[in-house]
Amino acid sequence: MARTVGSNGPKTMEAIRKAGLRLIYTQGYEAMSLRRLAAEVGIQAGSLYNHITTKQDLLFDLIKVHMDELLERLDQALDGIADPEDRLQAFIAFHVGYHIARKREVFICYSELRSLESKNYDIVVGLRQQYERKLIGILDDGVASGRFTVADTTVAAYGILAMLTGVCTWFKPAGRLSKEEVTGIYTGMVRHGLVRTVDAPAVAEAT
Amino acid sequence: MARTVGSNGPKTMEAIRKAGLRLIYTQGYEAMSLRRLAAEVGIQAGSLYNHITTKQDLLFDLIKVHMDELLERLDQALDGIADPEDRLQAFIAFHVGYHIARKREVFICYSELRSLESKNYDIVVGLRQQYERKLIGILDDGVASGRFTVADTTVAAYGILAMLTGVCTWFKPAGRLSKEEVTGIYTGMVRHGLVRTVDAPAVAEAT
């Protein structure tokens, strides 16, 4: 998308992406004017077109780069791990760690799906399904090998993803719990819920 | 907030709320113009002020009414249920059922918190905390009576709420699963994860 001009091209494009992310996060895509975006970057409105074609292209770029990197980093995080339990644990740690550091991207990937033009929307939803299928695959493998008991691996994957991504809405780096503690607690919640032995006793009825 | 005028006042106010909800859901609060809102309702822009004071008041009203009703309905759903397990089950069924039917409200309660003026923001966050504390209270009661094992009841409550609310992002009434089936699966995921006996065995290591 970037049509870099001169030696400052990549640097300016990076500044546009940062300002665009900030403005969409605080005002919403529809309300963001390219005039305001240019002002934030410190360039003339007309100069924006040396770097981006349209506002839609910028939104799509922000979301697609986030999704592409998400998929690439997940593959790295799972690389060389074969056991479904270990893969699930690696997935959880990766997902929490990746999203906790990208609150703005997470927000616009959810809230501005509505603003993507149909072709772009389809591409982004495809990437998201690709990511979801990675987790569903881990759960399916665990079920197939008799290690996991999962009522519905697709619904479970959606549940896990929503629960883990929800960390972004409340986590504060200076808060009561560290990122590692949060990851540990969420791992426990996922593993002992969706990943339990068939023989796990029901909750005791007597009080 | 409503300054109803004449016999059509309440009806017009309801049309404004509906159109406002739809516009904020599709375009975002910041991008919504009162001129467009009036056009959607089929009244003159100036007439809007017979019903709402400001755009901010409309947003606050939409979110606050949703939160007030949520709290009231929850109390009704839990009324007369004393056992922590039964209360948890009732909470889950209520939360899924209530939110699944209010996708737009759920969306703007999350995405447009940013657009609330500080005083309004504080009120809404207070109501949300009130709701969260209901669930934390159920978990605490279960822990106190030795029925639940929960690593951190606050984090568990956030996890449960994010997981359950996430249903709104994928559930389709005409889809593979009914609302009742989804509620059943989510109840199982919560109960056997966050609500397990101390003696629940660890996942078997052998494969």
Short mmCIF file of C-alpha atoms in Angstrom, two decimals:
data_model
loop_
_atom_site.label_atom_id
_atom_site.label_comp_id
_atom_site.label_asym_id
_atom_site.label_seq_id
_atom_site.Cartn_x
_atom_site.Cartn_y
_atom_site.Cartn_z
CA MET A 1 0.00 0.00 0.00
CA ALA A 2 2.76 2.43 0.91
CA ARG A 3 4.05 4.51 -1.98
CA THR A 4 7.21 5.70 -0.31
CA VAL A 5 8.72 8.87 -1.67
CA GLY A 6 12.28 9.89 -0.91
CA SER A 7 14.28 8.76 2.10
CA ASN A 8 11.62 9.77 4.66
CA GLY A 9 8.93 7.67 3.00
CA PRO A 10 8.99 4.63 5.31
CA LYS A 11 9.35 6.84 8.39
CA THR A 12 6.38 9.00 7.36
CA MET A 13 4.29 5.94 6.55
CA GLU A 14 5.04 4.57 10.02
CA ALA A 15 3.95 7.90 11.55
CA ILE A 16 0.72 7.77 9.50
CA ARG A 17 -0.01 4.25 10.68
CA LYS A 18 0.60 5.22 14.31
CA ALA A 19 -1.54 8.34 14.13
CA GLY A 20 -4.26 6.48 12.22
CA LEU A 21 -4.36 3.74 14.83
CA ARG A 22 -4.62 6.33 17.61
CA LEU A 23 -7.36 8.34 15.90
CA ILE A 24 -9.45 5.31 14.96
CA TYR A 25 -9.05 4.01 18.51
CA THR A 26 -10.20 7.26 20.10
CA GLN A 27 -12.77 8.59 17.58
CA GLY A 28 -13.72 5.71 15.32
CA TYR A 29 -12.92 5.20 11.65
CA GLU A 30 -15.94 7.00 10.24
CA ALA A 31 -15.19 10.15 12.25
CA MET A 32 -11.49 10.28 11.38
CA SER A 33 -10.77 12.93 8.74
CA LEU A 34 -7.68 12.70 6.58
CA ARG A 35 -7.10 16.39 7.29
CA ARG A 36 -6.85 15.65 11.00
CA LEU A 37 -4.67 12.61 10.30
CA ALA A 38 -2.25 14.74 8.25
CA ALA A 39 -2.17 17.36 11.01
CA GLU A 40 -1.31 14.71 13.61
CA VAL A 41 1.55 13.48 11.43
CA GLY A 42 2.68 17.05 10.74
CA ILE A 43 2.34 16.95 6.95
CA GLN A 44 0.05 18.63 4.42
CA ALA A 45 -3.24 16.82 3.74
CA GLY A 46 -2.28 16.51 0.07
CA SER A 47 0.99 14.79 1.01
CA LEU A 48 -0.92 11.92 2.61
CA TYR A 49 -1.62 10.60 -0.87
CA ASN A 50 2.08 9.98 -1.40
CA HIS A 51 1.73 7.29 1.25
CA ILE A 52 -1.83 5.99 1.31
CA THR A 53 -4.43 5.71 -1.43
CA THR A 54 -7.58 6.01 0.67
CA LYS A 55 -8.72 6.02 4.29
CA GLN A 56 -10.10 2.52 3.68
CA ASP A 57 -6.67 1.32 2.59
CA LEU A 58 -5.19 2.60 5.84
CA LEU A 59 -7.78 0.79 7.96
CA PHE A 60 -7.35 -2.40 5.98
CA ASP A 61 -3.56 -2.14 6.23
CA LEU A 62 -3.68 -1.64 10.02
CA ILE A 63 -5.91 -4.67 10.52
CA LYS A 64 -4.25 -6.92 7.94
CA VAL A 65 -0.71 -6.28 9.20
CA HIS A 66 -1.91 -7.10 12.72
CA MET A 67 -3.54 -10.35 11.56
CA ASP A 68 -0.61 -11.42 9.38
CA GLU A 69 1.83 -10.87 12.22
CA LEU A 70 -0.48 -12.67 14.63
CA LEU A 71 -0.52 -15.76 12.42
CA GLU A 72 3.22 -15.66 11.80
CA ARG A 73 4.09 -15.25 15.48
CA LEU A 74 1.69 -18.03 16.46
CA ASP A 75 3.44 -20.41 14.09
CA GLN A 76 6.74 -19.46 15.70
CA ALA A 77 5.28 -19.98 19.20
CA LEU A 78 4.00 -23.46 18.31
CA ASP A 79 7.01 -24.50 16.25
CA GLY A 80 8.47 -27.83 17.32
CA ILE A 81 5.74 -28.54 19.90
CA ALA A 82 3.84 -31.74 19.09
CA ASP A 83 1.85 -32.65 22.21
CA PRO A 84 -1.69 -31.16 22.19
CA GLU A 85 -1.49 -30.13 25.85
CA ASP A 86 1.82 -28.38 25.34
CA ARG A 87 0.49 -26.77 22.18
CA LEU A 88 -2.60 -25.53 24.01
CA GLN A 89 -0.44 -24.10 26.78
CA ALA A 90 1.83 -22.41 24.24
CA PHE A 91 -1.21 -21.04 22.40
CA ILE A 92 -2.64 -19.50 25.58
CA ALA A 93 0.64 -17.92 26.63
CA PHE A 94 1.17 -16.58 23.13
CA HIS A 95 -2.35 -15.20 22.73
CA VAL A 96 -2.38 -13.38 26.06
CA GLY A 97 1.12 -11.99 25.61
CA TYR A 98 0.55 -10.84 22.05
CA HIS A 99 -2.78 -9.12 22.71
CA ILE A 100 -1.96 -7.57 26.06
CA ALA A 101 0.67 -5.46 24.30
CA ARG A 102 -1.69 -4.43 21.46
CA LYS A 103 -4.84 -3.07 23.07
CA ARG A 104 -5.51 -0.55 20.30
CA GLU A 105 -5.12 -3.07 17.49
CA VAL A 106 -7.37 -5.54 19.31
CA PHE A 107 -10.00 -2.84 19.74
CA ILE A 108 -10.10 -1.73 16.11
CA CYS A 109 -9.92 -5.31 14.78
CA TYR A 110 -13.19 -5.86 16.64
CA SER A 111 -14.96 -2.51 16.50
CA GLU A 112 -14.09 -1.50 12.94
CA LEU A 113 -14.80 -4.75 11.13
CA ARG A 114 -18.04 -2.93 10.27
CA SER A 115 -16.08 -0.28 8.37
CA LEU A 116 -14.21 -2.65 6.06
CA GLU A 117 -15.39 -2.74 2.46
CA SER A 118 -16.74 -6.13 1.47
CA LYS A 119 -13.56 -7.43 -0.25
CA ASN A 120 -11.37 -6.33 2.65
CA TYR A 121 -13.86 -7.68 5.17
CA ASP A 122 -13.76 -11.11 3.55
CA ILE A 123 -9.95 -11.18 3.64
CA VAL A 124 -9.82 -10.19 7.32
CA VAL A 125 -12.52 -12.66 8.33
CA GLY A 126 -10.59 -15.34 6.41
CA LEU A 127 -7.43 -14.56 8.37
CA ARG A 128 -9.36 -14.63 11.63
CA GLN A 129 -10.85 -18.00 10.74
CA GLN A 130 -7.35 -19.24 9.93
CA TYR A 131 -6.28 -18.25 13.44
CA GLU A 132 -9.38 -19.80 15.03
CA ARG A 133 -8.77 -23.01 13.09
CA LYS A 134 -5.31 -23.30 14.64
CA LEU A 135 -6.87 -23.47 18.08
CA ILE A 136 -9.73 -25.74 16.96
CA GLY A 137 -7.06 -28.03 15.45
CA ILE A 138 -5.21 -28.24 18.77
CA LEU A 139 -8.45 -29.10 20.58
CA ASP A 140 -9.42 -31.65 17.89
CA ASP A 141 -6.00 -33.32 18.15
CA GLY A 142 -6.35 -33.49 21.92
CA VAL A 143 -9.81 -35.04 21.62
CA ALA A 144 -8.65 -37.52 18.95
CA SER A 145 -5.81 -38.69 21.17
CA GLY A 146 -8.14 -39.06 24.15
CA ARG A 147 -6.42 -36.33 26.16
CA PHE A 148 -9.09 -33.63 26.05
CA THR A 149 -12.79 -33.75 26.72
CA VAL A 150 -14.47 -30.95 24.82
CA ALA A 151 -18.22 -30.71 24.21
CA ASP A 152 -17.83 -28.73 20.96
CA THR A 153 -14.34 -27.77 19.84
CA THR A 154 -15.51 -24.84 17.73
CA VAL A 155 -17.57 -23.28 20.52
CA ALA A 156 -14.79 -24.03 23.00
CA ALA A 157 -12.28 -22.26 20.76
CA TYR A 158 -14.55 -19.21 20.50
CA GLY A 159 -14.96 -19.28 24.28
CA ILE A 160 -11.23 -19.51 24.91
CA LEU A 161 -10.42 -16.73 22.46
CA ALA A 162 -13.04 -14.37 23.91
CA MET A 163 -11.91 -15.11 27.46
CA LEU A 164 -8.22 -14.60 26.69
CA THR A 165 -8.70 -11.51 24.54
CA GLY A 166 -10.84 -10.03 27.31
CA VAL A 167 -7.65 -9.58 29.32
CA CYS A 168 -7.05 -6.47 27.20
CA THR A 169 -10.06 -4.73 28.71
CA TRP A 170 -8.85 -4.81 32.29
CA PHE A 171 -5.14 -5.62 32.47
CA LYS A 172 -2.87 -2.83 33.70
CA PRO A 173 0.91 -3.42 33.69
CA ALA A 174 1.20 -1.65 37.06
CA GLY A 175 -1.78 -3.54 38.52
CA ARG A 176 -2.12 -6.25 41.16
CA LEU A 177 -1.08 -9.09 38.83
CA SER A 178 1.87 -9.43 36.46
CA LYS A 179 1.44 -10.57 32.87
CA GLU A 180 2.90 -13.93 33.87
CA GLU A 181 0.49 -14.35 36.78
CA VAL A 182 -2.47 -13.50 34.56
CA THR A 183 -1.28 -15.97 31.92
CA GLY A 184 -0.94 -18.62 34.64
CA ILE A 185 -4.45 -18.04 35.96
CA TYR A 186 -5.98 -18.08 32.48
CA THR A 187 -4.06 -21.21 31.56
CA GLY A 188 -5.51 -22.87 34.64
CA MET A 189 -9.01 -21.70 33.76
CA VAL A 190 -8.79 -23.05 30.24
CA ARG A 191 -7.00 -26.28 31.04
CA HIS A 192 -9.10 -27.40 33.94
CA GLY A 193 -12.27 -26.43 32.18
CA LEU A 194 -11.97 -27.45 28.61
CA VAL A 195 -9.15 -29.85 29.24
CA ARG A 196 -10.13 -32.29 31.91
CA THR A 197 -10.16 -36.04 32.20
CA VAL A 198 -13.35 -37.93 31.43
CA ASP A 199 -13.22 -39.24 34.98
CA ALA A 200 -13.12 -35.85 36.69
CA PRO A 201 -15.74 -36.13 39.44
CA ALA A 202 -18.75 -33.86 39.41
CA VAL A 203 -18.78 -31.06 41.92
CA ALA A 204 -19.65 -32.52 45.34
CA GLU A 205 -23.34 -32.14 46.10
CA ALA A 206 -22.99 -32.06 49.89
CA THR A 207 -22.43 -28.81 51.76
CA MET B 1 -33.74 12.95 29.87
CA ALA B 2 -36.81 12.84 27.65
CA ARG B 3 -38.74 16.07 27.40
CA THR B 4 -41.87 14.62 25.91
CA VAL B 5 -44.09 17.00 24.01
CA GLY B 6 -47.64 16.18 23.15
CA SER B 7 -49.07 12.71 22.86
CA ASN B 8 -46.41 11.50 20.41
CA GLY B 9 -43.53 12.37 22.76
CA PRO B 10 -42.80 8.93 24.18
CA LYS B 11 -43.22 7.29 20.76
CA THR B 12 -40.85 9.79 19.12
CA MET B 13 -38.33 9.38 21.93
CA GLU B 14 -38.40 5.61 21.40
CA ALA B 15 -37.82 6.13 17.66
CA ILE B 16 -34.87 8.42 18.46
CA ARG B 17 -33.37 5.83 20.78
CA LYS B 18 -33.74 3.08 18.19
CA ALA B 19 -32.26 5.17 15.37
CA GLY B 20 -29.47 6.41 17.65
CA LEU B 21 -28.57 2.88 18.63
CA ARG B 22 -28.50 1.80 14.98
CA LEU B 23 -26.39 4.77 13.85
CA ILE B 24 -23.88 4.49 16.69
CA TYR B 25 -23.63 0.77 16.02
CA THR B 26 -22.95 1.19 12.32
CA GLN B 27 -20.96 4.48 12.20
CA GLY B 28 -19.73 5.18 15.70
CA TYR B 29 -20.83 7.89 18.11
CA GLU B 30 -18.38 10.55 16.97
CA ALA B 31 -19.47 10.23 13.34
CA MET B 32 -23.19 10.34 14.08
CA SER B 33 -24.69 13.74 13.23
CA LEU B 34 -27.91 14.90 14.85
CA ARG B 35 -29.07 15.99 11.42
CA ARG B 36 -28.78 12.41 10.19
CA LEU B 37 -30.42 11.12 13.36
CA ALA B 38 -33.41 13.43 12.86
CA ALA B 39 -33.67 12.35 9.20
CA GLU B 40 -33.74 8.69 10.24
CA VAL B 41 -36.54 9.40 12.69
CA GLY B 42 -38.36 11.52 10.14
CA ILE B 43 -38.44 14.76 12.12
CA GLN B 44 -36.78 18.17 11.74
CA ALA B 45 -33.30 18.47 13.28
CA GLY B 46 -34.59 21.27 15.51
CA SER B 47 -37.35 19.05 16.86
CA LEU B 48 -34.78 16.63 18.28
CA TYR B 49 -34.21 19.08 21.10
CA ASN B 50 -37.77 18.55 22.28
CA HIS B 51 -36.64 15.05 23.21
CA ILE B 52 -32.92 15.02 23.90
CA THR B 53 -30.62 17.70 25.26
CA THR B 54 -27.37 16.65 23.60
CA LYS B 55 -25.87 13.79 21.62
CA GLN B 56 -23.94 12.86 24.77
CA ASP B 57 -27.19 12.56 26.71
CA LEU B 58 -28.53 10.14 24.12
CA LEU B 59 -25.42 7.92 24.30
CA PHE B 60 -25.46 7.98 28.09
CA ASP B 61 -29.18 7.18 28.14
CA LEU B 62 -28.74 4.22 25.77
CA ILE B 63 -25.94 2.74 27.85
CA LYS B 64 -27.42 3.52 31.26
CA VAL B 65 -30.86 2.10 30.46
CA HIS B 66 -29.16 -1.07 29.22
CA MET B 67 -27.08 -1.38 32.41
CA ASP B 68 -29.98 -0.57 34.75
CA GLU B 69 -32.16 -3.18 33.08
CA LEU B 70 -29.30 -5.70 33.14
CA LEU B 71 -28.92 -5.30 36.91
CA GLU B 72 -32.65 -5.42 37.53
CA ARG B 73 -33.19 -8.52 35.40
CA LEU B 74 -30.23 -10.26 37.02
CA ASP B 75 -31.74 -9.73 40.45
CA GLN B 76 -34.96 -11.25 39.16
CA ALA B 77 -33.08 -14.21 37.67
CA LEU B 78 -31.25 -14.91 40.94
CA ASP B 79 -34.22 -14.22 43.19
CA GLY B 80 -34.90 -17.04 45.65
CA ILE B 81 -31.83 -19.06 44.64
CA ALA B 82 -29.47 -19.58 47.59
CA ASP B 83 -27.03 -22.30 46.56
CA PRO B 84 -23.84 -20.91 44.93
CA GLU B 85 -23.83 -23.56 42.20
CA ASP B 86 -27.44 -22.91 41.31
CA ARG B 87 -26.78 -19.17 41.41
CA LEU B 88 -23.82 -19.56 39.09
CA GLN B 89 -25.88 -21.63 36.69
CA ALA B 90 -28.69 -19.06 36.79
CA PHE B 91 -26.17 -16.27 36.24
CA ILE B 92 -24.73 -17.96 33.15
CA ALA B 93 -28.11 -18.70 31.60
CA PHE B 94 -29.27 -15.15 32.30
CA HIS B 95 -26.12 -13.48 30.96
CA VAL B 96 -26.07 -15.45 27.71
CA GLY B 97 -29.81 -15.04 27.12
CA TYR B 98 -29.84 -11.32 27.89
CA HIS B 99 -26.84 -10.42 25.74
CA ILE B 100 -27.57 -12.69 22.80
CA ALA B 101 -30.72 -10.63 22.17
CA ARG B 102 -28.93 -7.27 22.48
CA LYS B 103 -25.92 -7.40 20.17
CA ARG B 104 -26.04 -3.67 19.37
CA GLU B 105 -26.26 -2.58 23.00
CA VAL B 106 -23.40 -4.92 23.93
CA PHE B 107 -21.30 -3.47 21.13
CA ILE B 108 -21.80 0.18 22.03
CA CYS B 109 -21.44 -0.47 25.77
CA TYR B 110 -17.95 -1.70 24.94
CA SER B 111 -16.87 0.39 21.98
CA GLU B 112 -18.29 3.74 23.03
CA LEU B 113 -17.19 3.83 26.66
CA ARG B 114 -14.47 6.06 25.19
CA SER B 115 -17.08 8.59 24.12
CA LEU B 116 -18.69 9.08 27.52
CA GLU B 117 -17.92 12.31 29.31
CA SER B 118 -16.08 11.75 32.55
CA LYS B 119 -19.10 12.01 34.87
CA ASN B 120 -21.14 9.66 32.71
CA TYR B 121 -18.20 7.31 32.30
CA ASP B 122 -17.83 7.01 36.06
CA ILE B 123 -21.52 6.17 36.49
CA VAL B 124 -21.44 3.50 33.78
CA VAL B 125 -18.23 1.95 35.07
CA GLY B 126 -19.81 1.91 38.54
CA LEU B 127 -22.83 0.03 37.21
CA ARG B 128 -20.58 -2.42 35.40
CA GLN B 129 -18.59 -3.04 38.56
CA GLN B 130 -21.85 -3.60 40.41
CA TYR B 131 -22.71 -6.31 37.89
CA GLU B 132 -19.23 -7.85 38.07
CA ARG B 133 -19.42 -7.87 41.86
CA LYS B 134 -22.60 -9.97 41.69
CA LEU B 135 -20.66 -12.71 39.91
CA ILE B 136 -17.57 -12.31 42.10
CA GLY B 137 -19.90 -12.63 45.10
CA ILE B 138 -21.31 -15.91 43.80
CA LEU B 139 -17.80 -17.27 43.27
CA ASP B 140 -16.65 -16.05 46.71
CA ASP B 141 -19.66 -17.71 48.36
CA GLY B 142 -18.87 -20.95 46.57
CA VAL B 143 -15.25 -20.79 47.67
CA ALA B 144 -16.20 -19.93 51.26
CA SER B 145 -18.53 -22.94 51.44
CA GLY B 146 -15.85 -25.21 50.00
CA ARG B 147 -17.81 -25.94 46.84
CA PHE B 148 -15.73 -24.04 44.31
CA THR B 149 -12.03 -23.95 43.70
CA VAL B 150 -11.11 -20.66 42.06
CA ALA B 151 -7.57 -19.33 41.75
CA ASP B 152 -8.65 -15.67 41.75
CA THR B 153 -12.37 -14.91 41.89
CA THR B 154 -12.00 -11.44 40.31
CA VAL B 155 -9.99 -12.69 37.35
CA ALA B 156 -12.30 -15.70 37.03
CA ALA B 157 -15.31 -13.39 36.93
CA TYR B 158 -13.69 -11.24 34.20
CA GLY B 159 -12.88 -14.43 32.31
CA ILE B 160 -16.41 -15.79 32.59
CA LEU B 161 -17.98 -12.48 31.54
CA ALA B 162 -15.70 -12.08 28.51
CA MET B 163 -16.30 -15.67 27.46
CA LEU B 164 -20.07 -15.45 27.80
CA THR B 165 -20.42 -12.03 26.21
CA GLY B 166 -18.30 -13.27 23.29
CA VAL B 167 -21.29 -15.36 22.23
CA CYS B 168 -22.69 -12.15 20.71
CA THR B 169 -19.89 -12.02 18.14
CA TRP B 170 -20.68 -15.34 16.51
CA PHE B 171 -24.13 -16.57 17.50
CA LYS B 172 -26.75 -16.70 14.73
CA PRO B 173 -30.32 -17.67 15.64
CA ALA B 174 -30.56 -19.74 12.44
CA GLY B 175 -27.14 -21.35 12.99
CA ARG B 176 -26.02 -24.87 13.92
CA LEU B 177 -26.75 -24.45 17.64
CA SER B 178 -29.83 -23.17 19.45
CA LYS B 179 -29.59 -20.57 22.21
CA GLU B 180 -30.30 -23.34 24.72
CA GLU B 181 -27.54 -25.59 23.34
CA VAL B 182 -25.05 -22.71 23.43
CA THR B 183 -26.02 -21.90 27.01
CA GLY B 184 -25.56 -25.56 27.93
CA ILE B 185 -22.11 -25.74 26.38
CA TYR B 186 -20.99 -22.50 28.03
CA THR B 187 -22.37 -23.61 31.38
CA GLY B 188 -20.31 -26.77 31.07
CA MET B 189 -17.20 -24.80 30.14
CA VAL B 190 -17.53 -22.47 33.10
CA ARG B 191 -18.58 -25.06 35.66
CA HIS B 192 -16.01 -27.69 34.91
CA GLY B 193 -13.29 -25.14 34.56
CA LEU B 194 -13.73 -22.56 37.23
CA VAL B 195 -15.97 -24.70 39.33
CA ARG B 196 -14.30 -28.01 40.04
CA THR B 197 -13.73 -30.02 43.19
CA VAL B 198 -10.42 -29.77 45.00
CA ASP B 199 -10.03 -33.49 44.34
CA ALA B 200 -10.46 -33.26 40.59
CA PRO B 201 -7.54 -35.24 39.18
CA ALA B 202 -4.99 -33.53 36.99
CA VAL B 203 -5.17 -34.32 33.29
CA ALA B 204 -3.71 -37.79 32.76
CA GLU B 205 -0.13 -37.63 31.55
CA ALA B 206 -0.17 -40.92 29.63
CA THR B 207 -1.23 -41.12 26.01
#
